[in-house]
mmCIF file of C-alpha atoms in Angstrom:
data_model
loop_
_atom_site.group_PDB
_atom_site.id
_atom_site.type_symbol
_atom_site.label_atom_id
_atom_site.label_comp_id
_atom_site.label_asym_id
_atom_site.label_seq_id
_atom_site.Cartn_x
_atom_site.Cartn_y
_atom_site.Cartn_z
ATOM 1 C CA UNK A 16 4.780 171.048 -92.628
ATOM 2 C CA UNK A 17 4.999 169.269 -89.274
ATOM 3 C CA UNK A 18 4.611 165.501 -89.244
ATOM 4 C CA UNK A 19 1.351 165.583 -87.292
ATOM 5 C CA UNK A 20 -0.057 168.168 -89.737
ATOM 6 C CA UNK A 21 0.835 165.943 -92.681
ATOM 7 C CA UNK A 22 -0.768 162.962 -90.953
ATOM 8 C CA UNK A 23 -3.975 164.921 -90.312
ATOM 9 C CA UNK A 24 -4.070 166.101 -93.917
ATOM 10 C CA UNK A 25 -3.519 162.597 -95.256
ATOM 11 C CA UNK A 26 -6.280 161.302 -92.970
ATOM 12 C CA UNK A 27 -8.668 164.024 -94.178
ATOM 13 C CA UNK A 28 -8.074 163.203 -97.833
ATOM 14 C CA UNK A 29 -8.338 159.468 -97.151
ATOM 15 C CA UNK A 30 -11.773 160.116 -95.667
ATOM 16 C CA UNK A 31 -12.831 162.311 -98.581
ATOM 17 C CA UNK A 32 -11.556 159.725 -101.060
ATOM 18 C CA UNK A 33 -13.574 157.012 -99.321
ATOM 19 C CA UNK A 34 -16.738 159.113 -99.540
ATOM 20 C CA UNK A 35 -16.372 160.052 -103.193
ATOM 21 C CA UNK A 36 -14.565 157.053 -104.668
ATOM 22 C CA UNK A 37 -16.445 155.921 -107.796
ATOM 23 C CA UNK A 38 -17.359 152.281 -108.261
ATOM 24 C CA UNK A 39 -15.192 152.091 -111.364
ATOM 25 C CA UNK A 40 -12.124 154.309 -111.277
ATOM 26 C CA UNK A 41 -11.403 156.296 -114.423
ATOM 27 C CA UNK A 42 -7.931 157.355 -115.480
ATOM 28 C CA UNK A 43 -7.002 160.991 -114.936
ATOM 29 C CA UNK A 44 -4.581 163.767 -115.807
ATOM 30 C CA UNK A 45 -4.045 166.410 -113.139
ATOM 31 C CA UNK A 46 -2.926 169.985 -113.756
ATOM 32 C CA UNK A 47 -2.081 171.642 -110.436
ATOM 33 C CA UNK A 48 0.053 174.114 -108.549
ATOM 34 C CA UNK A 49 2.542 171.699 -107.044
ATOM 35 C CA UNK A 50 2.949 173.442 -103.696
ATOM 36 C CA UNK A 51 4.324 172.060 -100.447
ATOM 37 C CA UNK A 52 1.092 170.523 -99.182
ATOM 38 C CA UNK A 53 -0.085 169.247 -102.586
ATOM 39 C CA UNK A 54 1.170 165.611 -102.441
ATOM 40 C CA UNK A 55 -1.692 164.733 -100.068
ATOM 41 C CA UNK A 56 -4.232 165.942 -102.616
ATOM 42 C CA UNK A 57 -2.384 164.200 -105.443
ATOM 43 C CA UNK A 58 -2.527 161.001 -103.408
ATOM 44 C CA UNK A 59 -6.301 161.379 -103.025
ATOM 45 C CA UNK A 60 -6.676 161.869 -106.778
ATOM 46 C CA UNK A 61 -4.734 158.615 -107.139
ATOM 47 C CA UNK A 62 -7.178 156.839 -104.812
ATOM 48 C CA UNK A 63 -10.272 158.025 -106.705
ATOM 49 C CA UNK A 64 -8.813 157.553 -110.197
ATOM 50 C CA UNK A 65 -5.919 155.936 -112.018
ATOM 51 C CA UNK A 66 -3.694 158.997 -112.097
ATOM 52 C CA UNK A 67 -1.648 158.767 -115.288
ATOM 53 C CA UNK A 68 0.311 162.018 -114.971
ATOM 54 C CA UNK A 69 0.613 165.210 -112.966
ATOM 55 C CA UNK A 70 1.295 168.354 -114.992
ATOM 56 C CA UNK A 71 2.562 171.010 -112.553
ATOM 57 C CA UNK A 72 2.031 174.651 -113.457
ATOM 58 C CA UNK A 73 5.582 175.787 -114.281
ATOM 59 C CA UNK A 74 5.754 178.880 -112.073
ATOM 60 C CA UNK A 75 4.474 177.163 -108.915
ATOM 61 C CA UNK A 76 6.491 174.008 -108.280
ATOM 62 C CA UNK A 77 7.939 173.166 -104.878
ATOM 63 C CA UNK A 78 10.961 170.879 -105.447
ATOM 64 C CA UNK A 79 10.186 168.739 -102.397
ATOM 65 C CA UNK A 80 6.572 168.281 -103.457
ATOM 66 C CA UNK A 81 7.675 167.300 -106.945
ATOM 67 C CA UNK A 82 10.086 164.700 -105.627
ATOM 68 C CA UNK A 83 7.344 163.220 -103.430
ATOM 69 C CA UNK A 84 4.859 163.021 -106.303
ATOM 70 C CA UNK A 85 7.374 161.574 -108.769
ATOM 71 C CA UNK A 86 7.852 158.565 -106.503
ATOM 72 C CA UNK A 87 4.328 157.391 -107.412
ATOM 73 C CA UNK A 88 3.224 159.321 -110.507
ATOM 74 C CA UNK A 89 4.976 160.768 -113.564
ATOM 75 C CA UNK A 90 5.299 164.560 -113.619
ATOM 76 C CA UNK A 91 5.179 165.866 -117.195
ATOM 77 C CA UNK A 92 6.075 169.310 -118.499
ATOM 78 C CA UNK A 93 3.100 171.633 -118.882
ATOM 79 C CA UNK A 94 2.748 174.481 -121.363
ATOM 80 C CA UNK A 95 -0.142 176.137 -123.157
ATOM 81 C CA UNK A 96 1.339 174.850 -126.415
ATOM 82 C CA UNK A 97 0.917 171.227 -125.299
ATOM 83 C CA UNK A 98 -2.865 171.516 -125.626
ATOM 84 C CA UNK A 99 -3.139 174.315 -128.199
ATOM 85 C CA UNK A 100 -2.668 171.871 -131.078
ATOM 86 C CA UNK A 101 -5.112 168.988 -131.322
ATOM 87 C CA UNK A 102 -2.633 166.496 -132.766
ATOM 88 C CA UNK A 103 -0.089 167.208 -130.030
ATOM 89 C CA UNK A 104 -2.744 166.930 -127.312
ATOM 90 C CA UNK A 105 -4.143 163.634 -128.598
ATOM 91 C CA UNK A 106 -0.685 162.127 -128.991
ATOM 92 C CA UNK A 107 0.197 163.084 -125.448
ATOM 93 C CA UNK A 108 -2.941 161.573 -123.871
ATOM 94 C CA UNK A 109 -2.577 158.445 -126.041
ATOM 95 C CA UNK A 110 0.980 158.035 -124.762
ATOM 96 C CA UNK A 111 -0.247 157.811 -121.160
ATOM 97 C CA UNK A 112 -3.771 156.328 -121.266
ATOM 98 C CA UNK A 113 -4.566 154.628 -124.603
ATOM 99 C CA UNK A 114 -8.102 153.257 -124.828
ATOM 100 C CA UNK A 115 -9.027 154.259 -121.274
ATOM 101 C CA UNK A 116 -11.876 156.304 -119.796
ATOM 102 C CA UNK A 117 -10.293 159.595 -118.778
ATOM 103 C CA UNK A 118 -11.135 162.577 -116.574
ATOM 104 C CA UNK A 119 -9.189 165.805 -117.158
ATOM 105 C CA UNK A 120 -8.530 167.852 -114.008
ATOM 106 C CA UNK A 121 -7.811 171.408 -115.072
ATOM 107 C CA UNK A 122 -6.582 174.679 -113.562
ATOM 108 C CA UNK A 123 -7.000 177.530 -116.012
ATOM 109 C CA UNK A 124 -8.633 176.009 -119.094
ATOM 110 C CA UNK A 125 -5.510 174.336 -120.499
ATOM 111 C CA UNK A 126 -7.477 171.554 -122.193
ATOM 112 C CA UNK A 127 -10.070 173.902 -123.717
ATOM 113 C CA UNK A 128 -8.399 174.717 -127.075
ATOM 114 C CA UNK A 129 -8.035 171.078 -128.176
ATOM 115 C CA UNK A 130 -10.932 169.506 -126.282
ATOM 116 C CA UNK A 131 -13.019 168.845 -129.418
ATOM 117 C CA UNK A 132 -10.153 167.043 -131.103
ATOM 118 C CA UNK A 133 -9.285 165.058 -127.984
ATOM 119 C CA UNK A 134 -12.878 163.902 -127.527
ATOM 120 C CA UNK A 135 -13.229 163.053 -131.219
ATOM 121 C CA UNK A 136 -9.938 161.260 -131.863
ATOM 122 C CA UNK A 137 -8.779 159.781 -128.553
ATOM 123 C CA UNK A 138 -8.871 155.969 -128.654
ATOM 124 C CA UNK A 139 -10.559 155.860 -125.250
ATOM 125 C CA UNK A 140 -13.341 158.051 -123.869
ATOM 126 C CA UNK A 141 -13.122 161.482 -122.297
ATOM 127 C CA UNK A 142 -15.662 161.428 -119.464
ATOM 128 C CA UNK A 143 -15.302 165.159 -118.859
ATOM 129 C CA UNK A 144 -13.332 167.980 -117.299
ATOM 130 C CA UNK A 145 -13.201 169.293 -113.734
ATOM 131 C CA UNK A 146 -12.140 172.969 -113.742
ATOM 132 C CA UNK A 147 -10.870 174.805 -110.676
ATOM 133 C CA UNK A 148 -10.512 178.477 -111.656
ATOM 134 C CA UNK A 149 -12.693 181.348 -112.814
ATOM 135 C CA UNK A 150 -10.340 181.916 -115.736
ATOM 136 C CA UNK A 151 -10.747 178.322 -116.848
ATOM 137 C CA UNK A 152 -14.502 178.395 -116.191
ATOM 138 C CA UNK A 153 -14.815 181.250 -118.670
ATOM 139 C CA UNK A 154 -12.717 179.434 -121.280
ATOM 140 C CA UNK A 155 -15.157 176.523 -121.237
ATOM 141 C CA UNK A 156 -18.377 178.477 -120.688
ATOM 142 C CA UNK A 157 -17.652 180.845 -123.584
ATOM 143 C CA UNK A 158 -17.615 177.994 -126.088
ATOM 144 C CA UNK A 159 -20.670 177.612 -128.328
ATOM 145 C CA UNK A 160 -20.763 173.875 -127.728
ATOM 146 C CA UNK A 161 -18.895 171.522 -125.421
ATOM 147 C CA UNK A 162 -17.903 168.021 -126.578
ATOM 148 C CA UNK A 163 -18.146 166.602 -123.033
ATOM 149 C CA UNK A 164 -19.392 167.613 -119.566
ATOM 150 C CA UNK A 165 -17.427 170.207 -117.590
ATOM 151 C CA UNK A 166 -17.810 170.278 -113.802
ATOM 152 C CA UNK A 167 -16.670 173.650 -112.492
ATOM 153 C CA UNK A 168 -15.832 174.332 -108.856
ATOM 154 C CA UNK A 169 -14.727 177.890 -109.650
ATOM 155 C CA UNK A 170 -17.938 179.489 -108.398
ATOM 156 C CA UNK A 171 -18.601 177.142 -105.515
ATOM 157 C CA UNK A 172 -19.330 178.686 -102.094
ATOM 158 C CA UNK A 173 -16.572 176.409 -100.769
ATOM 159 C CA UNK A 174 -14.125 178.480 -102.815
ATOM 160 C CA UNK A 175 -15.076 181.815 -101.220
ATOM 161 C CA UNK A 176 -12.624 181.472 -98.279
ATOM 162 C CA UNK A 177 -9.825 180.606 -100.706
ATOM 163 C CA UNK A 178 -10.550 183.605 -102.924
ATOM 164 C CA UNK A 179 -10.538 185.974 -99.941
ATOM 165 C CA UNK A 180 -7.255 184.581 -98.630
ATOM 166 C CA UNK A 181 -5.642 184.608 -102.084
ATOM 167 C CA UNK A 182 -6.488 188.301 -102.202
ATOM 168 C CA UNK A 183 -4.699 188.732 -98.877
ATOM 169 C CA UNK A 184 -1.630 186.901 -100.135
ATOM 170 C CA UNK A 185 -1.517 189.028 -103.301
ATOM 171 C CA UNK A 186 -1.568 192.262 -101.307
ATOM 172 C CA UNK A 187 1.031 190.897 -98.885
ATOM 173 C CA UNK A 188 3.436 189.891 -101.662
ATOM 174 C CA UNK A 189 3.007 193.100 -103.650
ATOM 175 C CA UNK A 190 3.677 195.178 -100.539
ATOM 176 C CA UNK A 191 6.682 193.017 -99.590
ATOM 177 C CA UNK A 192 8.316 193.587 -102.982
ATOM 178 C CA UNK A 193 7.622 197.302 -102.831
ATOM 179 C CA UNK A 194 9.135 197.510 -99.343
ATOM 180 C CA UNK A 195 12.211 195.632 -100.579
ATOM 181 C CA UNK A 196 12.851 198.716 -102.735
ATOM 182 C CA UNK A 197 12.073 201.207 -99.967
ATOM 183 C CA UNK A 198 8.542 201.973 -101.189
ATOM 184 C CA UNK A 199 5.269 201.543 -99.299
ATOM 185 C CA UNK A 200 1.593 201.284 -100.188
ATOM 186 C CA UNK A 201 0.469 204.409 -98.370
ATOM 187 C CA UNK A 202 0.268 207.507 -100.526
ATOM 188 C CA UNK A 203 0.272 205.406 -103.686
ATOM 189 C CA UNK A 204 -3.210 205.188 -105.288
ATOM 190 C CA UNK A 205 -4.100 201.704 -106.523
ATOM 191 C CA UNK A 206 -6.051 200.558 -109.557
ATOM 192 C CA UNK A 207 -7.624 197.087 -109.392
ATOM 193 C CA UNK A 208 -8.545 195.776 -112.836
ATOM 194 C CA UNK A 209 -11.279 193.185 -112.474
ATOM 195 C CA UNK A 210 -13.824 193.151 -109.632
ATOM 196 C CA UNK A 211 -14.623 189.454 -109.428
ATOM 197 C CA UNK A 212 -14.017 187.405 -106.289
ATOM 198 C CA UNK A 213 -10.265 188.000 -106.275
ATOM 199 C CA UNK A 214 -10.366 191.603 -107.446
ATOM 200 C CA UNK A 215 -12.998 192.582 -104.890
ATOM 201 C CA UNK A 216 -11.003 190.877 -102.119
ATOM 202 C CA UNK A 217 -7.846 192.751 -103.163
ATOM 203 C CA UNK A 218 -9.698 196.067 -103.316
ATOM 204 C CA UNK A 219 -11.168 195.627 -99.822
ATOM 205 C CA UNK A 220 -7.829 194.637 -98.321
ATOM 206 C CA UNK A 221 -6.029 197.598 -99.894
ATOM 207 C CA UNK A 222 -8.767 199.908 -98.605
ATOM 208 C CA UNK A 223 -8.368 198.444 -95.107
ATOM 209 C CA UNK A 224 -4.697 199.382 -95.298
ATOM 210 C CA UNK A 225 -5.605 202.999 -96.008
ATOM 211 C CA UNK A 226 -4.924 202.877 -99.739
ATOM 212 C CA UNK A 227 -7.033 204.942 -102.147
ATOM 213 C CA UNK A 228 -8.529 202.341 -104.515
ATOM 214 C CA UNK A 229 -10.080 202.748 -107.953
ATOM 215 C CA UNK A 230 -11.708 199.805 -109.724
ATOM 216 C CA UNK A 231 -12.038 199.084 -113.427
ATOM 217 C CA UNK A 232 -14.262 196.305 -114.757
ATOM 218 C CA UNK A 233 -15.942 195.908 -118.144
ATOM 219 C CA UNK A 234 -19.044 194.388 -116.513
ATOM 220 C CA UNK A 235 -21.543 197.123 -115.525
ATOM 221 C CA UNK A 236 -23.002 194.858 -112.819
ATOM 222 C CA UNK A 237 -19.609 194.610 -111.134
ATOM 223 C CA UNK A 238 -19.160 198.342 -111.544
ATOM 224 C CA UNK A 239 -22.320 198.931 -109.526
ATOM 225 C CA UNK A 240 -21.124 196.421 -106.908
ATOM 226 C CA UNK A 241 -17.837 198.303 -106.580
ATOM 227 C CA UNK A 242 -19.647 201.614 -106.202
ATOM 228 C CA UNK A 243 -21.941 200.177 -103.544
ATOM 229 C CA UNK A 244 -18.884 199.106 -101.541
ATOM 230 C CA UNK A 245 -17.440 202.599 -101.583
ATOM 231 C CA UNK A 246 -14.855 202.295 -104.360
ATOM 232 C CA UNK A 247 -14.311 204.779 -107.143
ATOM 233 C CA UNK A 248 -15.054 203.222 -110.540
ATOM 234 C CA UNK A 249 -12.930 204.352 -113.464
ATOM 235 C CA UNK A 250 -14.882 205.910 -116.303
ATOM 236 C CA UNK A 251 -11.696 206.668 -118.244
ATOM 237 C CA UNK A 252 -9.382 203.655 -118.196
ATOM 238 C CA UNK A 253 -6.320 205.489 -119.519
ATOM 239 C CA UNK A 254 -6.725 208.235 -116.930
ATOM 240 C CA UNK A 255 -7.051 205.605 -114.197
ATOM 241 C CA UNK A 256 -3.846 203.918 -115.361
ATOM 242 C CA UNK A 257 -2.030 207.238 -115.408
ATOM 243 C CA UNK A 258 -3.131 208.051 -111.862
ATOM 244 C CA UNK A 259 -2.275 204.714 -110.239
ATOM 245 C CA UNK A 260 0.953 204.008 -108.423
ATOM 246 C CA UNK A 261 0.044 200.319 -108.102
ATOM 247 C CA UNK A 262 -1.917 198.358 -110.725
ATOM 248 C CA UNK A 263 -3.217 194.924 -109.742
ATOM 249 C CA UNK A 264 -4.618 192.817 -112.597
ATOM 250 C CA UNK A 265 -7.269 190.262 -111.624
ATOM 251 C CA UNK A 266 -9.374 189.532 -114.694
ATOM 252 C CA UNK A 267 -8.123 186.118 -115.786
ATOM 253 C CA UNK A 268 -7.962 187.627 -119.280
ATOM 254 C CA UNK A 269 -5.706 190.253 -120.835
ATOM 255 C CA UNK A 270 -5.778 193.268 -118.509
ATOM 256 C CA UNK A 271 -2.984 195.321 -120.079
ATOM 257 C CA UNK A 272 -2.206 195.320 -123.783
ATOM 258 C CA UNK A 273 0.982 196.611 -125.314
ATOM 259 C CA UNK A 274 -0.330 200.130 -125.849
ATOM 260 C CA UNK A 275 -1.629 200.364 -122.274
ATOM 261 C CA UNK A 276 1.781 200.351 -120.613
ATOM 262 C CA UNK A 277 2.633 203.815 -121.916
ATOM 263 C CA UNK A 278 -0.340 205.149 -119.925
ATOM 264 C CA UNK A 279 1.192 204.034 -116.621
ATOM 265 C CA UNK A 280 2.549 206.820 -114.491
ATOM 266 C CA UNK A 281 6.284 206.908 -113.891
ATOM 267 C CA UNK A 282 7.347 204.533 -111.136
ATOM 268 C CA UNK A 283 4.083 202.573 -111.091
ATOM 269 C CA UNK A 284 4.157 198.952 -109.945
ATOM 270 C CA UNK A 285 2.259 196.280 -111.909
ATOM 271 C CA UNK A 286 1.285 192.921 -110.403
ATOM 272 C CA UNK A 287 -1.065 190.100 -111.403
ATOM 273 C CA UNK A 288 -2.952 187.294 -109.690
ATOM 274 C CA UNK A 289 -2.599 184.826 -112.572
ATOM 275 C CA UNK A 290 0.135 184.140 -115.115
ATOM 276 C CA UNK A 291 1.669 186.790 -117.358
ATOM 277 C CA UNK A 292 0.447 184.959 -120.458
ATOM 278 C CA UNK A 293 -3.153 185.443 -119.256
ATOM 279 C CA UNK A 294 -3.088 188.989 -117.866
ATOM 280 C CA UNK A 295 -0.372 190.936 -119.706
ATOM 281 C CA UNK A 296 0.397 191.293 -123.402
ATOM 282 C CA UNK A 297 4.089 191.902 -122.773
ATOM 283 C CA UNK A 298 5.058 190.704 -126.251
ATOM 284 C CA UNK A 299 3.245 193.711 -127.713
ATOM 285 C CA UNK A 300 5.099 196.196 -125.513
ATOM 286 C CA UNK A 301 6.992 198.628 -127.759
ATOM 287 C CA UNK A 302 10.564 197.495 -128.374
ATOM 288 C CA UNK A 303 11.960 200.814 -127.120
ATOM 289 C CA UNK A 304 11.469 199.653 -123.529
ATOM 290 C CA UNK A 305 14.593 198.236 -121.913
ATOM 291 C CA UNK A 306 14.193 195.628 -119.179
ATOM 292 C CA UNK A 307 16.598 195.531 -116.259
ATOM 293 C CA UNK A 308 16.448 193.726 -112.895
ATOM 294 C CA UNK A 309 15.764 196.198 -110.104
ATOM 295 C CA UNK A 310 15.836 194.155 -106.947
ATOM 296 C CA UNK A 311 14.792 190.558 -106.435
ATOM 297 C CA UNK A 312 11.660 189.707 -108.479
ATOM 298 C CA UNK A 313 11.303 193.312 -109.694
ATOM 299 C CA UNK A 314 11.940 194.302 -113.323
ATOM 300 C CA UNK A 315 12.286 197.922 -114.415
ATOM 301 C CA UNK A 316 10.874 198.737 -117.851
ATOM 302 C CA UNK A 317 12.217 202.054 -119.140
ATOM 303 C CA UNK A 318 12.340 204.203 -122.241
ATOM 304 C CA UNK A 319 13.043 207.880 -122.719
ATOM 305 C CA UNK A 320 10.890 209.784 -120.220
ATOM 306 C CA UNK A 321 8.941 206.774 -118.953
ATOM 307 C CA UNK A 322 9.468 203.797 -116.626
ATOM 308 C CA UNK A 323 7.479 201.339 -114.536
ATOM 309 C CA UNK A 324 8.129 198.227 -112.431
ATOM 310 C CA UNK A 325 6.793 194.720 -113.092
ATOM 311 C CA UNK A 326 6.574 192.354 -110.121
ATOM 312 C CA UNK A 327 7.543 188.675 -110.456
ATOM 313 C CA UNK A 328 7.892 188.890 -114.220
ATOM 314 C CA UNK A 329 4.151 189.428 -114.537
ATOM 315 C CA UNK A 330 3.300 186.060 -113.001
ATOM 316 C CA UNK A 331 1.113 185.611 -109.930
ATOM 317 C CA UNK A 332 2.894 187.707 -107.339
ATOM 318 C CA UNK A 333 1.630 185.721 -104.343
ATOM 319 C CA UNK A 334 3.478 182.559 -105.378
ATOM 320 C CA UNK A 335 6.708 184.248 -104.345
ATOM 321 C CA UNK A 336 5.658 183.695 -100.739
ATOM 322 C CA UNK A 337 4.015 180.305 -101.033
ATOM 323 C CA UNK A 338 0.521 181.571 -101.953
ATOM 324 C CA UNK A 339 -0.681 179.901 -98.776
ATOM 325 C CA UNK A 340 -4.357 180.098 -97.892
ATOM 326 C CA UNK A 341 -4.103 177.612 -95.045
ATOM 327 C CA UNK A 342 -6.358 174.558 -94.833
ATOM 328 C CA UNK A 343 -9.222 176.277 -96.701
ATOM 329 C CA UNK A 344 -7.727 175.128 -100.009
ATOM 330 C CA UNK A 345 -8.570 171.559 -98.998
ATOM 331 C CA UNK A 346 -12.293 172.343 -99.313
ATOM 332 C CA UNK A 347 -11.942 173.032 -103.036
ATOM 333 C CA UNK A 348 -9.640 170.086 -103.596
ATOM 334 C CA UNK A 349 -12.221 167.801 -101.997
ATOM 335 C CA UNK A 350 -14.833 169.221 -104.341
ATOM 336 C CA UNK A 351 -12.598 168.324 -107.281
ATOM 337 C CA UNK A 352 -12.680 164.713 -106.041
ATOM 338 C CA UNK A 353 -16.471 164.925 -105.891
ATOM 339 C CA UNK A 354 -16.375 166.172 -109.479
ATOM 340 C CA UNK A 355 -14.506 163.052 -110.556
ATOM 341 C CA UNK A 356 -17.286 160.884 -109.154
ATOM 342 C CA UNK A 357 -19.943 163.030 -110.853
ATOM 343 C CA UNK A 358 -18.344 162.423 -114.226
ATOM 344 C CA UNK A 359 -18.172 158.647 -113.672
ATOM 345 C CA UNK A 360 -21.583 158.049 -112.094
ATOM 346 C CA UNK A 361 -23.839 160.542 -113.804
ATOM 347 C CA UNK A 362 -25.014 160.748 -117.384
ATOM 348 C CA UNK A 363 -24.236 164.449 -117.574
ATOM 349 C CA UNK A 364 -25.040 166.529 -120.612
ATOM 350 C CA UNK A 365 -22.318 168.224 -122.625
ATOM 351 C CA UNK A 366 -22.553 171.478 -120.715
ATOM 352 C CA UNK A 367 -21.327 173.219 -117.541
ATOM 353 C CA UNK A 368 -22.205 171.597 -114.205
ATOM 354 C CA UNK A 369 -21.695 172.181 -110.468
ATOM 355 C CA UNK A 370 -21.150 169.743 -107.632
ATOM 356 C CA UNK A 371 -24.357 168.913 -105.788
ATOM 357 C CA UNK A 372 -25.110 171.044 -102.719
ATOM 358 C CA UNK A 373 -25.452 167.938 -100.546
ATOM 359 C CA UNK A 374 -21.924 166.865 -101.506
ATOM 360 C CA UNK A 375 -20.631 170.323 -100.589
ATOM 361 C CA UNK A 376 -22.216 170.010 -97.155
ATOM 362 C CA UNK A 377 -20.574 166.617 -96.691
ATOM 363 C CA UNK A 378 -17.212 168.107 -97.631
ATOM 364 C CA UNK A 379 -17.659 171.081 -95.305
ATOM 365 C CA UNK A 380 -18.715 168.874 -92.371
ATOM 366 C CA UNK A 381 -15.733 166.578 -92.897
ATOM 367 C CA UNK A 382 -13.346 169.533 -93.173
ATOM 368 C CA UNK A 383 -14.699 171.066 -89.959
ATOM 369 C CA UNK A 384 -14.185 167.788 -88.148
ATOM 370 C CA UNK A 385 -10.492 167.806 -89.091
ATOM 371 C CA UNK A 386 -9.542 171.485 -89.126
ATOM 372 C CA UNK A 387 -11.878 173.344 -86.755
ATOM 373 C CA UNK A 388 -9.912 172.304 -83.688
#
């Protein structure tokens, strides 16, 4: 990033932080993709809250960004296991922010499994959670009862540009890895599993490249949406898997279970838009499959009479090329800062909430002033 670009970004986040800074700053824990531009956002989180720790998602850490963040804030190791067990989760938060009012900034529902225990046993007070992703939104929304407010930006209109551009980056990275092996998209039918914001973006982009696209989604409403946009909708999932030369998983849940892999046609490529632990049940893959590297970031799974290729170990394929969506990501990050203020100023119920439309307009107007030049 050029120096003037960094200065503009820092100025933008300073302005956003001024607008949404709460009167009394809570403490916070931030889970994030620690990409090249992320220190500016981390700095803004530190201006609107007492940032106790950054927990970078393990498969998306830029070394330079980590070094920059560690100069001002501890970076702790993140795993699903850290917050799967209530005792472990409480002990961790107590070690960083005992007795304090805390906001949890989440990407993917990491805090969800132990949230009841954290809220019940933490010596301070959990003001709430701000969740960034659709996957995480579902993890919280599917609970019968929430122990604290959850502000979700996952379905915000400010996230639409990001979702579209993430879809572009997924298609770009999948095609780049295929080309590294001498393969191309054309002539290789694609199956997109999941027709939400990301899945629909991926399907449209593949179609624009001349790829024959079939969609599978368990939601009949999304099936009708896919049909209305000209896509074939799989009635027989196994048959769709067998016919696809490229399978892109975009559900935020388990797309392929162990028994599904045998339905893939020989030589098929499999890629995901989230982490392997969310989309693929690789641990249940029959032990007869042997795994061998087959080019950079490509793994060949083979058994007698059957083989397929897994891209980037099953993790989000677009992070191989920076997962950049340009300055549009800063819209959503600003909304996360607005979510922090919501949790400190408002007496929100223990349910799902969205950032106020007026705050979104303020964010959009500020962003346009800095980036529409």
